[in-house]
Coordinates of C-alpha atoms in Angstrom, one line a residue:
M185 CA 21.5 -29.1 -3.6
E186 CA 24.3 -26.8 -5.8
K187 CA 22.2 -27.9 -8.9
K188 CA 18.6 -27.2 -7.6
V189 CA 19.7 -23.6 -6.7
L190 CA 21.3 -22.9 -10.0
S191 CA 18.6 -24.2 -11.6
Y192 CA 15.9 -22.2 -9.2
I193 CA 18.2 -18.8 -10.2
K194 CA 17.8 -19.8 -13.6
D195 CA 14.2 -20.3 -13.8
E196 CA 13.3 -17.2 -11.7
N197 CA 16.1 -15.0 -14.0
M198 CA 17.7 -13.7 -10.5
I199 CA 21.4 -13.2 -11.8
R200 CA 22.3 -12.3 -15.0
P201 CA 26.0 -12.6 -16.6
G202 CA 28.2 -10.2 -15.6
S203 CA 26.2 -8.8 -12.9
R204 CA 27.4 -8.2 -9.0
G205 CA 25.7 -9.2 -5.7
I206 CA 25.8 -8.3 -2.0
L207 CA 25.5 -11.8 0.3
A208 CA 23.5 -10.6 3.5
V209 CA 25.1 -13.3 5.8
S210 CA 24.1 -13.3 9.7
G211 CA 26.6 -16.3 10.4
G212 CA 23.4 -18.5 10.9
A213 CA 22.5 -21.9 8.8
D214 CA 20.7 -20.4 6.0
S215 CA 22.9 -17.4 5.2
M216 CA 26.1 -19.6 5.4
C217 CA 24.3 -22.0 2.9
L218 CA 23.6 -19.3 0.6
M219 CA 27.2 -17.8 1.0
H220 CA 28.8 -21.2 0.4
I221 CA 26.5 -22.3 -2.8
L222 CA 26.6 -19.0 -4.7
H223 CA 30.2 -19.0 -4.2
R224 CA 30.4 -22.3 -5.7
L225 CA 28.2 -21.0 -8.5
S226 CA 29.8 -17.7 -9.1
G227 CA 32.1 -18.9 -12.0
E228 CA 29.1 -20.2 -13.8
L229 CA 26.9 -17.6 -12.9
Q230 CA 29.6 -15.0 -14.0
T231 CA 29.0 -13.1 -11.0
E232 CA 31.3 -11.0 -8.5
L233 CA 30.1 -11.3 -4.4
T234 CA 30.6 -9.0 -1.7
V235 CA 29.4 -10.2 1.9
C236 CA 27.5 -8.0 4.3
H237 CA 27.2 -8.9 7.9
V238 CA 25.4 -6.2 10.2
H239 CA 26.0 -6.3 13.9
H240 CA 22.9 -5.7 15.8
G241 CA 24.4 -4.4 19.4
I242 CA 21.9 -6.8 21.1
R243 CA 23.5 -10.1 22.1
G244 CA 27.5 -9.0 23.6
E245 CA 29.9 -11.4 23.2
E246 CA 27.8 -13.7 21.1
A247 CA 27.0 -11.1 18.4
D248 CA 31.0 -10.4 18.4
R249 CA 31.6 -14.1 17.7
D250 CA 29.2 -14.0 14.9
A251 CA 30.5 -11.1 13.2
A252 CA 34.3 -12.6 13.7
F253 CA 32.9 -16.2 12.3
V254 CA 31.4 -14.4 9.2
E255 CA 34.3 -12.4 8.2
K256 CA 36.8 -15.2 8.8
T257 CA 34.7 -17.6 6.6
A258 CA 34.5 -14.9 3.7
K259 CA 38.1 -14.2 4.1
E260 CA 39.0 -18.2 3.4
L261 CA 36.6 -17.9 0.5
G262 CA 38.4 -15.0 -1.1
L263 CA 35.2 -12.9 -0.8
P264 CA 35.3 -9.3 0.3
C265 CA 33.4 -8.4 3.6
R266 CA 32.0 -5.6 5.4
I267 CA 30.6 -5.7 9.0
Y268 CA 28.6 -3.1 10.2
H269 CA 28.0 -2.0 13.7
R270 CA 24.5 -0.5 14.6
D271 CA 22.7 -0.1 18.2
V272 CA 19.1 -1.4 17.4
P273 CA 17.8 -1.2 20.6
A274 CA 18.6 2.5 20.5
L275 CA 17.4 3.1 17.3
A276 CA 14.0 1.1 18.3
K277 CA 13.4 3.6 21.2
A278 CA 14.3 6.3 19.3
K279 CA 11.6 5.5 16.4
G280 CA 9.0 4.0 18.9
E281 CA 9.5 0.5 17.0
T282 CA 10.1 -3.0 18.3
V283 CA 13.6 -4.2 18.3
E284 CA 12.7 -6.9 15.4
E285 CA 11.0 -3.8 13.5
A286 CA 14.5 -1.7 13.9
G287 CA 16.8 -4.3 13.2
R288 CA 14.8 -5.3 9.6
E289 CA 15.1 -1.6 8.7
A290 CA 18.9 -1.5 10.0
R291 CA 19.9 -4.5 7.8
Y292 CA 18.3 -3.3 4.7
A293 CA 19.9 0.2 5.2
C294 CA 23.5 -1.2 5.4
L295 CA 22.5 -3.8 2.5
E296 CA 21.5 -0.7 0.6
E297 CA 24.3 1.3 1.4
L298 CA 26.8 -1.7 0.5
K299 CA 25.1 -2.1 -2.9
E300 CA 25.6 1.5 -3.8
E301 CA 29.4 1.6 -3.0
C302 CA 30.0 -1.4 -4.3
G303 CA 28.0 -0.9 -7.6
A304 CA 26.3 -3.9 -7.3
D305 CA 23.2 -5.0 -9.3
W306 CA 21.4 -7.1 -6.8
I307 CA 21.0 -8.1 -3.0
A308 CA 20.8 -12.1 -1.8
L309 CA 18.9 -12.9 1.4
A310 CA 18.8 -16.3 2.6
H311 CA 14.8 -16.5 3.3
Q312 CA 14.0 -20.5 2.9
S313 CA 10.6 -22.0 2.8
D314 CA 10.4 -22.2 6.6
D315 CA 10.6 -18.4 6.6
Q316 CA 7.9 -18.5 4.0
A317 CA 5.4 -20.5 5.8
E318 CA 6.1 -18.4 9.0
T319 CA 5.2 -15.0 7.1
V320 CA 2.0 -16.4 5.5
L321 CA 0.7 -17.3 8.8
F322 CA 2.0 -14.1 10.4
N323 CA 0.2 -12.0 7.9
I324 CA -3.1 -14.1 8.2
L325 CA -3.0 -13.9 12.0
R326 CA -2.5 -9.8 11.7
G327 CA -5.5 -9.9 9.0
T328 CA -4.5 -9.6 5.3
G329 CA -5.8 -10.2 1.5
I330 CA -4.3 -12.4 -1.3
R331 CA -1.6 -9.7 -1.3
G332 CA -0.3 -10.8 2.3
L333 CA -1.0 -14.5 1.6
R334 CA 1.8 -14.3 -1.3
G335 CA 4.5 -14.1 1.7
I336 CA 8.2 -13.7 0.5
H337 CA 8.9 -13.2 -3.3
A338 CA 11.6 -15.0 -4.8
V339 CA 12.6 -11.9 -6.7
R340 CA 11.5 -8.3 -5.9
E341 CA 13.1 -5.5 -7.4
D342 CA 16.9 -6.0 -6.7
R343 CA 16.1 -8.8 -3.9
I344 CA 16.4 -12.2 -4.9
R345 CA 16.1 -15.7 -2.2
P346 CA 17.8 -18.4 -4.0
L347 CA 17.2 -20.7 -1.4
L348 CA 13.0 -20.0 -1.2
P349 CA 12.3 -23.7 -2.0
F350 CA 14.4 -25.2 0.5
S351 CA 13.6 -26.0 4.3
R352 CA 15.7 -25.4 7.2
K353 CA 16.0 -29.3 7.6
E354 CA 17.6 -29.6 4.2
I355 CA 19.5 -26.8 4.6
E356 CA 21.4 -27.8 7.8
A357 CA 21.6 -31.3 6.4
W358 CA 23.6 -30.1 3.1
L359 CA 25.9 -28.1 5.7
R360 CA 26.5 -31.1 7.7
A361 CA 26.9 -33.1 4.7
E362 CA 29.8 -30.8 3.2
G363 CA 31.4 -30.5 6.8
L364 CA 30.3 -26.6 7.3
E365 CA 29.8 -24.6 10.3
W366 CA 27.5 -22.0 11.1
C367 CA 26.4 -20.0 14.0
T368 CA 23.2 -20.2 16.4
D369 CA 21.6 -16.9 17.2
S370 CA 20.3 -17.8 20.8
T371 CA 17.7 -15.5 20.6
N372 CA 16.1 -17.0 17.9
L373 CA 14.6 -19.2 20.7
E374 CA 13.3 -16.6 22.7
P375 CA 9.6 -16.8 22.0
Y376 CA 8.5 -13.2 23.2
Y377 CA 9.9 -11.9 19.6
T378 CA 6.8 -12.6 17.1
R379 CA 8.6 -14.5 14.6
N380 CA 10.1 -16.8 17.3
F381 CA 6.9 -17.6 18.7
L382 CA 5.4 -18.6 15.4
R383 CA 8.6 -20.4 14.6
T384 CA 9.1 -22.4 18.2
V385 CA 5.7 -22.6 19.3
L386 CA 2.7 -22.1 17.0
L387 CA 4.0 -23.8 13.9
P388 CA 4.8 -26.8 15.7
M389 CA 1.5 -26.9 17.2
L390 CA 0.0 -27.0 13.8
T391 CA 2.4 -29.4 12.9
E392 CA 1.1 -31.9 15.3
V393 CA -2.5 -31.1 13.8
N394 CA -1.3 -31.8 10.3
A395 CA 2.1 -32.8 9.7
G396 CA 2.0 -31.2 6.3
A397 CA 1.2 -27.4 7.6
K398 CA 3.8 -25.8 6.7
E399 CA 4.1 -27.2 3.1
H400 CA 0.4 -26.2 2.9
L401 CA 1.3 -22.5 3.7
V402 CA 4.0 -22.3 1.0
L403 CA 1.5 -23.8 -1.4
L404 CA -0.9 -21.3 -0.5
A405 CA 1.6 -18.5 -1.0
K406 CA 2.2 -19.9 -4.4
E407 CA -1.6 -19.8 -5.4
A408 CA -2.2 -16.6 -3.9
E409 CA 0.8 -15.1 -6.0
E410 CA -1.0 -16.5 -9.2
L411 CA -4.4 -15.2 -8.2
Y412 CA -3.0 -12.0 -7.2
D413 CA -1.7 -11.1 -10.8
I414 CA -5.2 -11.3 -11.9
Q415 CA -6.4 -9.1 -9.4
E416 CA -3.9 -6.8 -9.9
A417 CA -5.0 -6.3 -13.9
E418 CA -8.6 -5.4 -12.0
E419 CA -7.4 -2.9 -9.8
G420 CA -5.4 -1.0 -12.5
R421 CA -8.7 -0.8 -14.1
L422 CA -10.2 0.5 -11.0
M423 CA -7.3 2.8 -10.3
A424 CA -7.9 4.3 -13.8
L425 CA -11.3 5.8 -12.3
C426 CA -9.6 7.6 -9.7
T427 CA -8.2 11.0 -9.8
V428 CA -5.5 12.6 -8.2
I429 CA -7.0 16.4 -7.6
R430 CA -3.7 18.0 -5.9
S431 CA -0.2 17.0 -6.1
E432 CA 1.7 20.5 -5.1
D433 CA 2.1 19.2 -1.4
G434 CA 1.0 15.9 -1.4
K435 CA -1.3 14.2 -3.6
I436 CA -5.3 13.8 -2.6
V437 CA -6.7 10.7 -4.5
E438 CA -10.4 10.9 -5.3
I439 CA -12.1 7.5 -5.1
P440 CA -15.6 7.7 -6.7
D441 CA -18.8 6.2 -5.5
R442 CA -19.0 3.9 -8.5
V443 CA -15.6 2.3 -7.4
F444 CA -17.2 1.3 -4.0
E445 CA -19.7 -0.6 -5.9
E446 CA -17.0 -3.3 -6.9
N447 CA -16.2 -6.1 -5.6
K448 CA -15.1 -6.0 -1.9
T449 CA -11.8 -8.1 -2.2
L450 CA -10.7 -5.7 -5.2
L451 CA -11.9 -2.6 -3.5
G452 CA -9.9 -3.5 -0.2
E453 CA -6.6 -4.0 -2.4
L454 CA -7.2 -1.1 -4.4
L455 CA -7.7 1.5 -1.1
L456 CA -4.8 -0.3 0.4
R457 CA -2.6 0.5 -2.3
E458 CA -3.4 4.1 -2.8
L459 CA -3.1 4.6 1.2
E460 CA 0.2 2.8 0.6
L461 CA 1.3 5.2 -1.7
L462 CA 0.0 8.1 0.1
A463 CA 2.0 7.2 3.4
G464 CA 4.9 5.3 2.1
K465 CA 3.8 2.2 4.0
R466 CA 1.0 -0.1 4.8
K467 CA 2.1 -2.2 8.1
D468 CA -0.6 -0.5 10.3
L469 CA -3.3 -0.4 7.8
T470 CA -5.9 -3.5 8.1
R471 CA -9.2 -4.4 7.2
R472 CA -10.9 -2.5 10.1
H473 CA -9.8 0.6 8.3
I474 CA -10.9 -0.3 5.0
Q475 CA -14.3 -1.2 6.1
A476 CA -14.4 2.2 7.9
I477 CA -13.9 3.6 4.3
E478 CA -16.4 1.7 3.0
E479 CA -18.9 3.1 5.5
L480 CA -17.7 6.5 4.9
A481 CA -18.8 6.2 1.3
A482 CA -22.5 5.9 2.4
R483 CA -22.4 8.8 4.8
E484 CA -23.1 12.4 4.2
T485 CA -20.4 14.6 2.8
G486 CA -18.2 16.2 5.0
K487 CA -17.4 13.1 7.5
R488 CA -14.0 11.9 8.0
V489 CA -12.3 8.9 9.2
D490 CA -8.9 9.1 10.9
L491 CA -6.2 6.2 9.6
P492 CA -2.8 5.6 10.5
Y493 CA 0.2 7.6 9.5
D494 CA -1.4 10.8 9.7
L495 CA -3.8 9.9 6.8
E496 CA -7.6 10.8 6.7
A497 CA -10.6 9.7 4.5
V498 CA -12.9 12.6 3.8
R499 CA -16.4 11.9 2.4
W500 CA -16.7 14.7 -0.7
Y501 CA -19.8 14.9 -3.0
G502 CA -19.7 11.6 -5.3
S503 CA -16.6 10.6 -3.8
V504 CA -14.0 9.9 -1.0
L505 CA -11.1 11.8 -0.7
L506 CA -8.0 10.2 0.7
R507 CA -4.8 12.3 1.9
K508 CA -2.5 13.4 4.7
R509 CA -4.0 15.6 7.2
G510 CA -3.5 19.2 6.2
V511 CA -3.2 18.7 2.6
L512 CA -5.3 21.2 1.1
V513 CA -7.6 20.7 -2.0
S514 CA -6.2 23.3 -5.1
S515 CA -8.6 26.0 -6.1
D516 CA -9.2 23.9 -9.1
T517 CA -12.4 21.7 -8.6
G518 CA -10.6 18.8 -10.8
K519 CA -14.0 18.4 -12.5
R520 CA -15.8 19.3 -15.7
L521 CA -19.4 20.6 -16.3
S522 CA -21.1 19.4 -19.5
V523 CA -24.3 21.3 -20.6
S524 CA -27.1 20.1 -23.0
R525 CA -30.7 21.9 -23.8
E526 CA -33.6 19.8 -24.7
A527 CA -37.0 20.5 -24.6
Y528 CA -39.4 19.1 -21.7
E529 CA -42.5 17.2 -21.3
P530 CA -44.2 16.8 -17.9
G531 CA -43.4 13.2 -16.3
M532 CA -39.5 13.5 -17.6
E533 CA -37.5 11.7 -15.4
I534 CA -35.3 14.2 -13.3
P535 CA -32.1 12.7 -12.5
A536 CA -31.5 11.9 -8.7
G537 CA -27.8 11.4 -8.7
E538 CA -25.0 13.9 -7.3
D539 CA -23.6 14.2 -10.8
R540 CA -26.3 15.6 -12.9
K541 CA -29.4 17.8 -12.4
L542 CA -32.1 19.3 -14.7
V543 CA -32.7 22.7 -14.3
D544 CA -35.2 25.3 -16.1
A545 CA -33.6 26.9 -19.3
A546 CA -36.0 30.0 -18.4
S547 CA -34.5 30.8 -15.3
V548 CA -30.9 30.8 -16.5
R549 CA -29.3 34.1 -17.3
G550 CA -26.0 34.6 -19.4
T551 CA -23.6 31.6 -19.5
I552 CA -23.6 28.7 -17.4
A553 CA -20.2 27.8 -15.8
L554 CA -18.2 25.3 -13.5
R555 CA -16.3 27.5 -10.7
T556 CA -15.3 27.6 -7.1
P557 CA -17.3 29.5 -4.5
E558 CA -16.6 33.4 -4.8
R559 CA -17.5 35.9 -1.6
G560 CA -21.0 36.6 -1.0
D561 CA -22.5 33.6 -2.9
R562 CA -26.0 33.1 -2.3
I563 CA -28.1 30.1 -3.2
T564 CA -32.2 30.3 -3.3
V565 CA -33.5 27.9 -0.4
D566 CA -37.3 28.5 -1.1
R567 CA -40.0 29.2 -3.6
E568 CA -40.4 32.7 -2.1
G569 CA -36.6 33.8 -2.8
G570 CA -35.3 33.1 0.5
T571 CA -31.5 32.7 0.1
K572 CA -28.6 31.6 2.0
L573 CA -25.0 32.4 2.3
L574 CA -22.9 29.3 0.7
T575 CA -20.8 29.9 4.0
R576 CA -23.5 29.2 5.8
L577 CA -24.4 26.1 3.3
F578 CA -21.6 24.4 3.9
T579 CA -21.4 25.1 7.7
D580 CA -25.1 23.5 8.2
R581 CA -23.7 20.8 6.5
K582 CA -20.6 20.5 8.4
I583 CA -18.4 20.6 5.1
P584 CA -14.5 21.0 6.3
R585 CA -13.0 24.1 5.9
E586 CA -10.2 23.5 3.7
L587 CA -12.5 21.5 1.2
R588 CA -14.6 24.9 0.7
D589 CA -12.4 26.9 -1.2
S590 CA -12.5 24.1 -4.2
W591 CA -15.9 23.2 -4.0
P592 CA -17.8 22.6 -7.1
V593 CA -20.4 25.1 -7.9
V594 CA -22.6 25.6 -11.3
A595 CA -23.8 29.3 -11.8
D596 CA -24.9 31.7 -14.5
D597 CA -24.0 35.0 -14.6
E598 CA -26.2 36.5 -11.8
K599 CA -26.6 33.8 -9.3
V600 CA -25.5 30.1 -8.2
L601 CA -27.9 27.3 -10.1
W602 CA -26.1 24.2 -8.3
V603 CA -23.8 23.4 -5.3
V604 CA -22.9 20.3 -6.4
G605 CA -23.4 17.3 -4.1
L606 CA -25.4 19.6 -1.5
R607 CA -28.0 21.7 -3.0
L608 CA -30.2 22.8 -6.1
S609 CA -31.3 26.3 -6.2
E610 CA -35.2 26.6 -5.7
A611 CA -34.9 29.4 -8.6
C612 CA -33.9 27.1 -11.3
K613 CA -36.0 23.7 -10.6
V614 CA -38.4 22.4 -13.1
T615 CA -41.9 23.4 -12.4
D616 CA -45.4 22.6 -14.3
E617 CA -44.8 25.5 -16.6
T618 CA -40.9 24.6 -17.7
E619 CA -40.5 24.1 -21.6
E620 CA -36.8 23.7 -21.9
V621 CA -34.4 22.2 -19.6
Y622 CA -30.7 22.2 -19.9
L623 CA -29.1 18.7 -18.6
L624 CA -26.1 19.5 -16.2
R625 CA -23.5 16.7 -15.9
I626 CA -20.2 16.8 -13.7
E627 CA -17.6 15.0 -14.8
E628 CA -14.0 14.0 -14.3

């Protein structure tokens, strides 16, 4: 098994010679296997190791036993060891999280702290193939795309998982053959923890239906990883079409309508990725939220959808804005106006989209410019010359107040010609007497 682990480490480029690593060791079978094997391979890998154990403050004497066991074993192997004590139940209550979530966050925080203190290069975690199967199944039940089907990564940033190809059964068999001990966490048998329910109840039921259920889930993760590489390249193409229109106090991402015409799977992953960048996490973002954003793209300007993590999506002209609630659009429209003059002939096609319009050249006075609304701006709303304040137009169209100051307006020296995405002035529309027109195009 040591040879197989060494081969896997080299195949995945996990550990470079001369580097230092932190071993996450709980005292269970998986982590004890990790510690013993990496200790035996440390000379060949030319690496230095430090052991990290986190006491979660949950299991009383049993947790004390595990911490003492890890510390004793590390000392016998000549490895430095740090024991951290955290009150995970209190952390969970304070953050409004489950004990599982708070415990995971506490562990990773301690590992990062020790890594920084030791000047280490990587953190080794003891996940194995059964954990991979559980993770893929958990993500399927929670609702996921290809990204979630990939499950656990062998290498991700500074985290490595040298035991990922091996099953729990293989690991325990190796420990017995080597005469090595490990601790058993009694909470791993309590089915009211989500992971434990999958491990002790659901997966055994699935293996009764198909003995290869775990292996199939692991293979699914491998195939999903390969497919995701292709999908990620396509997502990059779509991300290039999106625009950050403000970044001073929290960026706003503008997703143009043409992106919503793309493949639904690509679109969903793109939206999840952009939302994760805004929120810093994506655990509570689901396909239900993505569907709501997709539906929003077909609604009228000014409508919005509330999302987790204090995020929202707002329907804007020709696009959807993703942002933290309360983050305002700047006075810059983030747009550019293109103007071209050409002869007009009756029957010429008049653009129907939100990003381009034809106006009668004879109606224009002075220079055509793209700007934001100004106090007292009015737009002509009928052929008799009746006008309406832009503030009233925005109110009638239910445009959020925080978007109004940056709304794109096309005007000449005397009047508003076009409130982009909302209304074209009746004073400049093409008629049967029109001889020349300006083609106005709004671009990124």
